[in-house]
N, CA, C and O atoms as a MOPAC input file, in Angstrom:
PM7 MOZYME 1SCF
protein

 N    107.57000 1   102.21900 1    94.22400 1
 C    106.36700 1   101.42100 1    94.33100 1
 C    106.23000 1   100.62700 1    93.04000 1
 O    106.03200 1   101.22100 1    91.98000 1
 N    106.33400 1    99.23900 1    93.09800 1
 C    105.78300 1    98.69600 1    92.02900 1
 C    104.41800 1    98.47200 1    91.30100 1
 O    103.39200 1    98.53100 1    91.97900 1
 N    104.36100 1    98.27700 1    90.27200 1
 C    103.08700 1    98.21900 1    89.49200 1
 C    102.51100 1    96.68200 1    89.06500 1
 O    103.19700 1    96.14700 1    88.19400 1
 N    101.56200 1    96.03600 1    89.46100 1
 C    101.39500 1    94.90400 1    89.35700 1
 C    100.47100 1    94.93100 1    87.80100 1
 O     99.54200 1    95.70600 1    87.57200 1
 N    100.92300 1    94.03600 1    86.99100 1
 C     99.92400 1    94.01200 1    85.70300 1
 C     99.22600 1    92.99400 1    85.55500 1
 O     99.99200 1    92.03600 1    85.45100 1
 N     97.83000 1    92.57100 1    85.46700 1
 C     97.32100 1    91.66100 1    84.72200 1
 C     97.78300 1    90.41800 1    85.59100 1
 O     98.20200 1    89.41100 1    85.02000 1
 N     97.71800 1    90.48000 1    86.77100 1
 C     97.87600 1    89.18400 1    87.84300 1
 C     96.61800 1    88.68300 1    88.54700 1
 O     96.19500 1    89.56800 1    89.29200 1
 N     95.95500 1    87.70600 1    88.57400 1
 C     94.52700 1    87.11800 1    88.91500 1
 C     94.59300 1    87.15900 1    90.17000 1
 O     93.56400 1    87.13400 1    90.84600 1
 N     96.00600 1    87.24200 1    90.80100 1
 C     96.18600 1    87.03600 1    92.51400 1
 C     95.80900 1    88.02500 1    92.90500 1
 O     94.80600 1    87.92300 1    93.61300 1
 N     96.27200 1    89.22700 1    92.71700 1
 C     96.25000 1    90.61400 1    93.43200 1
 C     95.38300 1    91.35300 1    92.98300 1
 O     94.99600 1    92.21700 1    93.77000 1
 N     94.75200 1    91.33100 1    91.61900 1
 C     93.67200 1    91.56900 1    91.06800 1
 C     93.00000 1    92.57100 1    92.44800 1
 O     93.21900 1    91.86700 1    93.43400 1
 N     92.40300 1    93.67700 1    92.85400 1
 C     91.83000 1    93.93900 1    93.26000 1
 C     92.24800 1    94.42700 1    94.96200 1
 O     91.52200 1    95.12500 1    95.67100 1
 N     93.42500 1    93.92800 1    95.31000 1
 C     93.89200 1    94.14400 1    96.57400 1
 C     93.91800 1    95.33800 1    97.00800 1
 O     93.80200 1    96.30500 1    96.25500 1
 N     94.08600 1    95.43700 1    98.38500 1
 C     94.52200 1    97.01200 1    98.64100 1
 C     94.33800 1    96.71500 1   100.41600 1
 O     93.41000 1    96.08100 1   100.91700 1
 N     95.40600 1    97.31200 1   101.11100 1
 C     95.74900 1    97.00000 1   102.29900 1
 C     96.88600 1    96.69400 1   102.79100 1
 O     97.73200 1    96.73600 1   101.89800 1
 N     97.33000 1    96.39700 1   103.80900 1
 C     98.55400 1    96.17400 1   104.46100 1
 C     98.52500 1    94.61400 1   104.34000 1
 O     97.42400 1    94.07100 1   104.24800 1
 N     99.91900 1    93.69000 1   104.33300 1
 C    100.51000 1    92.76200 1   104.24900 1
 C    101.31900 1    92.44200 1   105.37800 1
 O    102.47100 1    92.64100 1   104.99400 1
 N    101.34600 1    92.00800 1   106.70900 1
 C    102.59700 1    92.07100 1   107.36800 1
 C    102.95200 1    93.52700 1   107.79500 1
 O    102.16300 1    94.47100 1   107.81300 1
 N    104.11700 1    93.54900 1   108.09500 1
 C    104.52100 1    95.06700 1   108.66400 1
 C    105.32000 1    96.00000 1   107.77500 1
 O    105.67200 1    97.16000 1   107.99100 1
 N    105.50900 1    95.27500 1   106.79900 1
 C    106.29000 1    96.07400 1   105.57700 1
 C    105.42600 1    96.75600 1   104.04600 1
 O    105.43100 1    97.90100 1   103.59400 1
 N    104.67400 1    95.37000 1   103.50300 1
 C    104.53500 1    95.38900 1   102.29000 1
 C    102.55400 1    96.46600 1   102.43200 1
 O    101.63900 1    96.35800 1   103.24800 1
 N    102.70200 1    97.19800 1   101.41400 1
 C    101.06900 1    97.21000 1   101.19500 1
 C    101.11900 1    97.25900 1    99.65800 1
 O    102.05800 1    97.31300 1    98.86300 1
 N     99.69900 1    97.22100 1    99.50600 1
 C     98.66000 1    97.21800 1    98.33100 1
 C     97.96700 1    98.23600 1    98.17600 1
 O     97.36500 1    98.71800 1    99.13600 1
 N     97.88400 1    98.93600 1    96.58000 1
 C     96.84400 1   100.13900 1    96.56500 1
 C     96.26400 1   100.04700 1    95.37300 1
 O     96.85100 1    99.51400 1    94.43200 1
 N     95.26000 1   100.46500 1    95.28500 1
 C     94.46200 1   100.76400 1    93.80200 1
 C     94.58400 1   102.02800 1    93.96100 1
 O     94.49300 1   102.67700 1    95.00300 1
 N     94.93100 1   102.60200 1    92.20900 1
 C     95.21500 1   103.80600 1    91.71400 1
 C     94.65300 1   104.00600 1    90.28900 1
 O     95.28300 1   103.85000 1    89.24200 1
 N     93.56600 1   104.31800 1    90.40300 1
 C     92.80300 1   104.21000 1    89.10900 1
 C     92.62200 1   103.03900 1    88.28000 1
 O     92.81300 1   102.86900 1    87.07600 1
 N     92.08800 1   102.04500 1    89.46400 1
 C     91.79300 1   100.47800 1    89.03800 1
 C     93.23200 1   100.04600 1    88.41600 1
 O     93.10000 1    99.30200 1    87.44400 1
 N     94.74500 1   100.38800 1    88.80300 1
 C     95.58400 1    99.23600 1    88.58600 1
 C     96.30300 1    99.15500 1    90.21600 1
 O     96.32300 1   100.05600 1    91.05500 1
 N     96.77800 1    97.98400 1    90.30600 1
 C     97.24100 1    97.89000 1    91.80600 1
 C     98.70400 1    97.82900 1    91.88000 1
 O     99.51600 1    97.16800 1    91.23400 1
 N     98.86300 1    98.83500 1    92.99900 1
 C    100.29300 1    98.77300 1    93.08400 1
 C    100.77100 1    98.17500 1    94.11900 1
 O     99.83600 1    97.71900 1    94.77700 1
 N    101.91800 1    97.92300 1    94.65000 1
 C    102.78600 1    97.26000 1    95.59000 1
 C    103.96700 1    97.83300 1    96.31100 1
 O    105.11000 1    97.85600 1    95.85500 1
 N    103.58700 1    98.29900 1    97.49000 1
 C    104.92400 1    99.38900 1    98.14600 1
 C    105.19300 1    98.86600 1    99.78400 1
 O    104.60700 1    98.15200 1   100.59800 1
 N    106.52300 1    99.73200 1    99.72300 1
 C    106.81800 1    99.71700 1   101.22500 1
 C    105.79100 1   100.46300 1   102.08000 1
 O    105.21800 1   101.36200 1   101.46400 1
 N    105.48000 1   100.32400 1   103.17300 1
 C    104.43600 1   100.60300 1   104.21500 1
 C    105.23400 1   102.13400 1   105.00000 1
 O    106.26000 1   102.18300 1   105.68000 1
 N    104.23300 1   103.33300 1   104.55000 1
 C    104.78100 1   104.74100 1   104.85900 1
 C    105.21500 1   104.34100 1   106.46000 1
 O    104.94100 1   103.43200 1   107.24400 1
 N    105.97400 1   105.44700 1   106.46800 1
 C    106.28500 1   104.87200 1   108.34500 1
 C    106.18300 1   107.00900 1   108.58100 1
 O    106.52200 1   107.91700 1   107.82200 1
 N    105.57200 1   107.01300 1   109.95200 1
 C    105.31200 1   108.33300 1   110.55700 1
 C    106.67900 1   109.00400 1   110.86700 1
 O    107.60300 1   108.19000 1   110.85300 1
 N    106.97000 1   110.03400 1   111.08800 1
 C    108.08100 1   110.53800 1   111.53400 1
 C    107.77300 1   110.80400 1   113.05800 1
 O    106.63000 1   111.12900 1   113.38000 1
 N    108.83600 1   110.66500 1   114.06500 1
 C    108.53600 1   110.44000 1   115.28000 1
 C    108.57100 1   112.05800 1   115.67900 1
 O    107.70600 1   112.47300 1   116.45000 1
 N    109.55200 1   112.94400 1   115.16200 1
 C    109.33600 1   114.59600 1   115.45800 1
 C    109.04000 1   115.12500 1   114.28600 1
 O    109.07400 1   114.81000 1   113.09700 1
 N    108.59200 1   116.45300 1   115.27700 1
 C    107.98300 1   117.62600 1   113.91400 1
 C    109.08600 1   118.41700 1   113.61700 1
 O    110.13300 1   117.96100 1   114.07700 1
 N    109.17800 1   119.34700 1   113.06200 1
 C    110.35900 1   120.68000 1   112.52300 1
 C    109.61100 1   121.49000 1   113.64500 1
 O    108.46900 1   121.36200 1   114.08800 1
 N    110.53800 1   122.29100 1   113.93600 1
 C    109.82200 1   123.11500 1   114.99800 1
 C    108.75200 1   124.35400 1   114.10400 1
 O    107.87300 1   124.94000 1   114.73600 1
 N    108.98900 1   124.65200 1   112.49500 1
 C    108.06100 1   125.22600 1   112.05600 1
 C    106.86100 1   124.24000 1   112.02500 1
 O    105.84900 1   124.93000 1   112.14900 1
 N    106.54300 1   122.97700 1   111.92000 1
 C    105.34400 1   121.89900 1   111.94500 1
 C    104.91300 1   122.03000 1   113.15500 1
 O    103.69200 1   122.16300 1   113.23100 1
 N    105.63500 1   122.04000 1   114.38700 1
 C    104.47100 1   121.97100 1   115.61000 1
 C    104.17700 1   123.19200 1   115.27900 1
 O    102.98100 1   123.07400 1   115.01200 1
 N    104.43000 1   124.23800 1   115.11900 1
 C    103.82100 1   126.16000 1   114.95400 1
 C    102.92700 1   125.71900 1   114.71000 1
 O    102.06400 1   125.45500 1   115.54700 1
 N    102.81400 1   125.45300 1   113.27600 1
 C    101.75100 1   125.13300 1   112.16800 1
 C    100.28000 1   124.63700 1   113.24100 1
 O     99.21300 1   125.17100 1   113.54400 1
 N    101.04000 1   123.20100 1   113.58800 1
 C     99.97000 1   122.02700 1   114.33300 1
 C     99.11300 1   123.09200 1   115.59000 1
 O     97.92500 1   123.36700 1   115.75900 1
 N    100.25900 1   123.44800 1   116.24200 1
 C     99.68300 1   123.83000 1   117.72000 1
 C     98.49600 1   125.04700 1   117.16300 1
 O     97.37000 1   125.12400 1   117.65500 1
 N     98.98200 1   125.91700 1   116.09600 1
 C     98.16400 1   127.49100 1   115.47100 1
 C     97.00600 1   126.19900 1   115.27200 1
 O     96.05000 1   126.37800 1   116.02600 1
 N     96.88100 1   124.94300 1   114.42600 1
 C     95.73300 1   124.69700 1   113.89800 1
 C     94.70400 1   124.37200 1   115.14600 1
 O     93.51200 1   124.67300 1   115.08900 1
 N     95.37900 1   123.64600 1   116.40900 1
 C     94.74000 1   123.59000 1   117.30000 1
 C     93.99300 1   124.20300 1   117.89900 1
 O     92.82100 1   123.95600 1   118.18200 1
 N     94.73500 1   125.20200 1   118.17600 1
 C     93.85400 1   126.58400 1   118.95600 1
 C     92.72300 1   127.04200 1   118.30200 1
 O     91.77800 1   127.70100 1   118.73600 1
 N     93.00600 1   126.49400 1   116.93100 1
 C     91.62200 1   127.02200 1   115.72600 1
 C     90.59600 1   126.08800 1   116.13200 1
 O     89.46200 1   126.52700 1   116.32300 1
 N     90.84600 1   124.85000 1   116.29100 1
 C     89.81600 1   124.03300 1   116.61600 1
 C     89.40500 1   124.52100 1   117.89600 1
 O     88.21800 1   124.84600 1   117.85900 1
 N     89.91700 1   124.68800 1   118.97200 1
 C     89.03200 1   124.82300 1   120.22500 1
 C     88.67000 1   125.72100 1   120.13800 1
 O     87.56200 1   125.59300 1   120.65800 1
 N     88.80700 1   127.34600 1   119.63300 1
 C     88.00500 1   128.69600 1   119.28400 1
 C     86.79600 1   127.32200 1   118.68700 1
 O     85.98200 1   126.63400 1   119.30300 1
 N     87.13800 1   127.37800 1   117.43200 1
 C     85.15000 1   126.69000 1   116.53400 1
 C     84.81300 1   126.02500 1   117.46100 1
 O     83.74500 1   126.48000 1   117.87100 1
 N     85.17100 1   125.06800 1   118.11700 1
 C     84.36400 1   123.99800 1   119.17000 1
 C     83.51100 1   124.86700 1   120.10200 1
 O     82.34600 1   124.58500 1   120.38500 1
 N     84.20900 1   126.01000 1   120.58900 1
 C     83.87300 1   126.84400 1   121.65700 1
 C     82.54700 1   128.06200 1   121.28300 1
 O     81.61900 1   128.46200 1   121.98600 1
 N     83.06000 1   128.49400 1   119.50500 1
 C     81.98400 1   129.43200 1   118.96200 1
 C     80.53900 1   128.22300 1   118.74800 1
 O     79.43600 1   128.45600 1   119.24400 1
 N     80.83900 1   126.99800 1   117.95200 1
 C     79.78400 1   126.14100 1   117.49600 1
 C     78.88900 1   126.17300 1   119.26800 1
 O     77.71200 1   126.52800 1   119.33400 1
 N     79.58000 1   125.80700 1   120.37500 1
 C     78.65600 1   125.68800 1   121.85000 1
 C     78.15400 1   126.57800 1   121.96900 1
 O     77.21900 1   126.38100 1   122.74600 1
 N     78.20800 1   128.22800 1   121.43200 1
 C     77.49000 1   129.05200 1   122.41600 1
 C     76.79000 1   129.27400 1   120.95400 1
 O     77.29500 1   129.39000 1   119.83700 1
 N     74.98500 1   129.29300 1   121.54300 1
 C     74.47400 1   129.57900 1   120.32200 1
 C     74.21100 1   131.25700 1   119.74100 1
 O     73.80700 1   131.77600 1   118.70100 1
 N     74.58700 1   131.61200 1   120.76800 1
 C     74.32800 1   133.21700 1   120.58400 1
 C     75.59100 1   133.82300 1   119.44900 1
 O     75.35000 1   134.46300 1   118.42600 1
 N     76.87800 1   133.44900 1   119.92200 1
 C     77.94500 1   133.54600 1   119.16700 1
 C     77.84800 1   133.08200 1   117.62900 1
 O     78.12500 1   133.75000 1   116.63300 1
 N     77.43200 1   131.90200 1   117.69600 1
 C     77.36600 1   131.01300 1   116.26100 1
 C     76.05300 1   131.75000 1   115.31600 1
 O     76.03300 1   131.58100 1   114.09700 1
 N     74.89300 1   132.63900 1   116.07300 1
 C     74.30000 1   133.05300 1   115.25500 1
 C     74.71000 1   134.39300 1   114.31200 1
 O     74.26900 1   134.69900 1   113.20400 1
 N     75.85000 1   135.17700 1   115.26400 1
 C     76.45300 1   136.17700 1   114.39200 1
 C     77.15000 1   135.83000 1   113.44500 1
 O     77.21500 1   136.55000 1   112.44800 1
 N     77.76500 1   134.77200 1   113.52000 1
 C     78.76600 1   133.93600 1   112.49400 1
 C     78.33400 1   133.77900 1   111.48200 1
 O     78.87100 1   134.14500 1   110.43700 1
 N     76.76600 1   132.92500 1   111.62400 1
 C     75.74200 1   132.71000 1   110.91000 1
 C     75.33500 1   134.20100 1   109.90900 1
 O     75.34500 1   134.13500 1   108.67900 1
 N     75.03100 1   135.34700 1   110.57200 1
 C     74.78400 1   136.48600 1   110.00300 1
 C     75.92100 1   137.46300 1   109.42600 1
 O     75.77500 1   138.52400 1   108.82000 1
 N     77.24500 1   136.70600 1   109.84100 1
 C     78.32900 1   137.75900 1   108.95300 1
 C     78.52000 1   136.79700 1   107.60700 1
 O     78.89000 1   137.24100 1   106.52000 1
 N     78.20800 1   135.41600 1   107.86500 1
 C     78.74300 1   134.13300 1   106.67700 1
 C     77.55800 1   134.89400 1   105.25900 1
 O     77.79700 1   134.94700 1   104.05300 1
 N     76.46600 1   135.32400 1   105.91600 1
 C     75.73900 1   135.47300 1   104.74100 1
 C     76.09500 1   136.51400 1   104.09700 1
 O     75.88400 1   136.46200 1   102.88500 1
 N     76.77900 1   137.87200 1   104.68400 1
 C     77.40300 1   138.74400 1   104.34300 1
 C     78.16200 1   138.83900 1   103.44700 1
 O     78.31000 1   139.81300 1   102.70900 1
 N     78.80700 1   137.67000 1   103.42300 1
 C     80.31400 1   137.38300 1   102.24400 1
 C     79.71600 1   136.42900 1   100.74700 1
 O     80.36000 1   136.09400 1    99.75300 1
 N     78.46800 1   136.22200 1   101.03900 1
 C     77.76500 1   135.27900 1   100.01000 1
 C     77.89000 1   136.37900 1    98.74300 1
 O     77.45000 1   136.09100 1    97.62900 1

């Protein structure tokens, strides 16, 4: 990633350019990089990971709906205070 110094143009930029180039501020100086690109697969330890985090979300989604549930939660959370 390059480091832009003391340029009036870019002064302040930050964002994508086209499909390649971006712009970032990093403690008020701006830099200049190639545009991250996603990886199209996971490692099969990353989906574990992903799918375990999932199931975590729909348990909380599911405890936050029932209010009876969420109030014990409520009364063990104060427990650990």
């Amino acid at each position: 990633m390059g480091k832009i110094k003391e340029n009036l143009l870019t002064k302040g930029f930050s964002g994508r350019v086209g499909d390649e180039m971006v712009f970032r501020q990093i403690d008020g100086e701006t830099f200049v990089g190639k545009r991250r690109r996603k990886r199209e697969l996971l490692t099969p330890k990353e989906q574990q990971v992903k799918d375990r985090f999932m199931d975590s979300v729909f348990y909380a989604k599911s405890v936050l709906g029932d209010p009876a549930v969420k109030e014990a939660y409520e009364l063990m959370k104060k427990d650990f205070k």
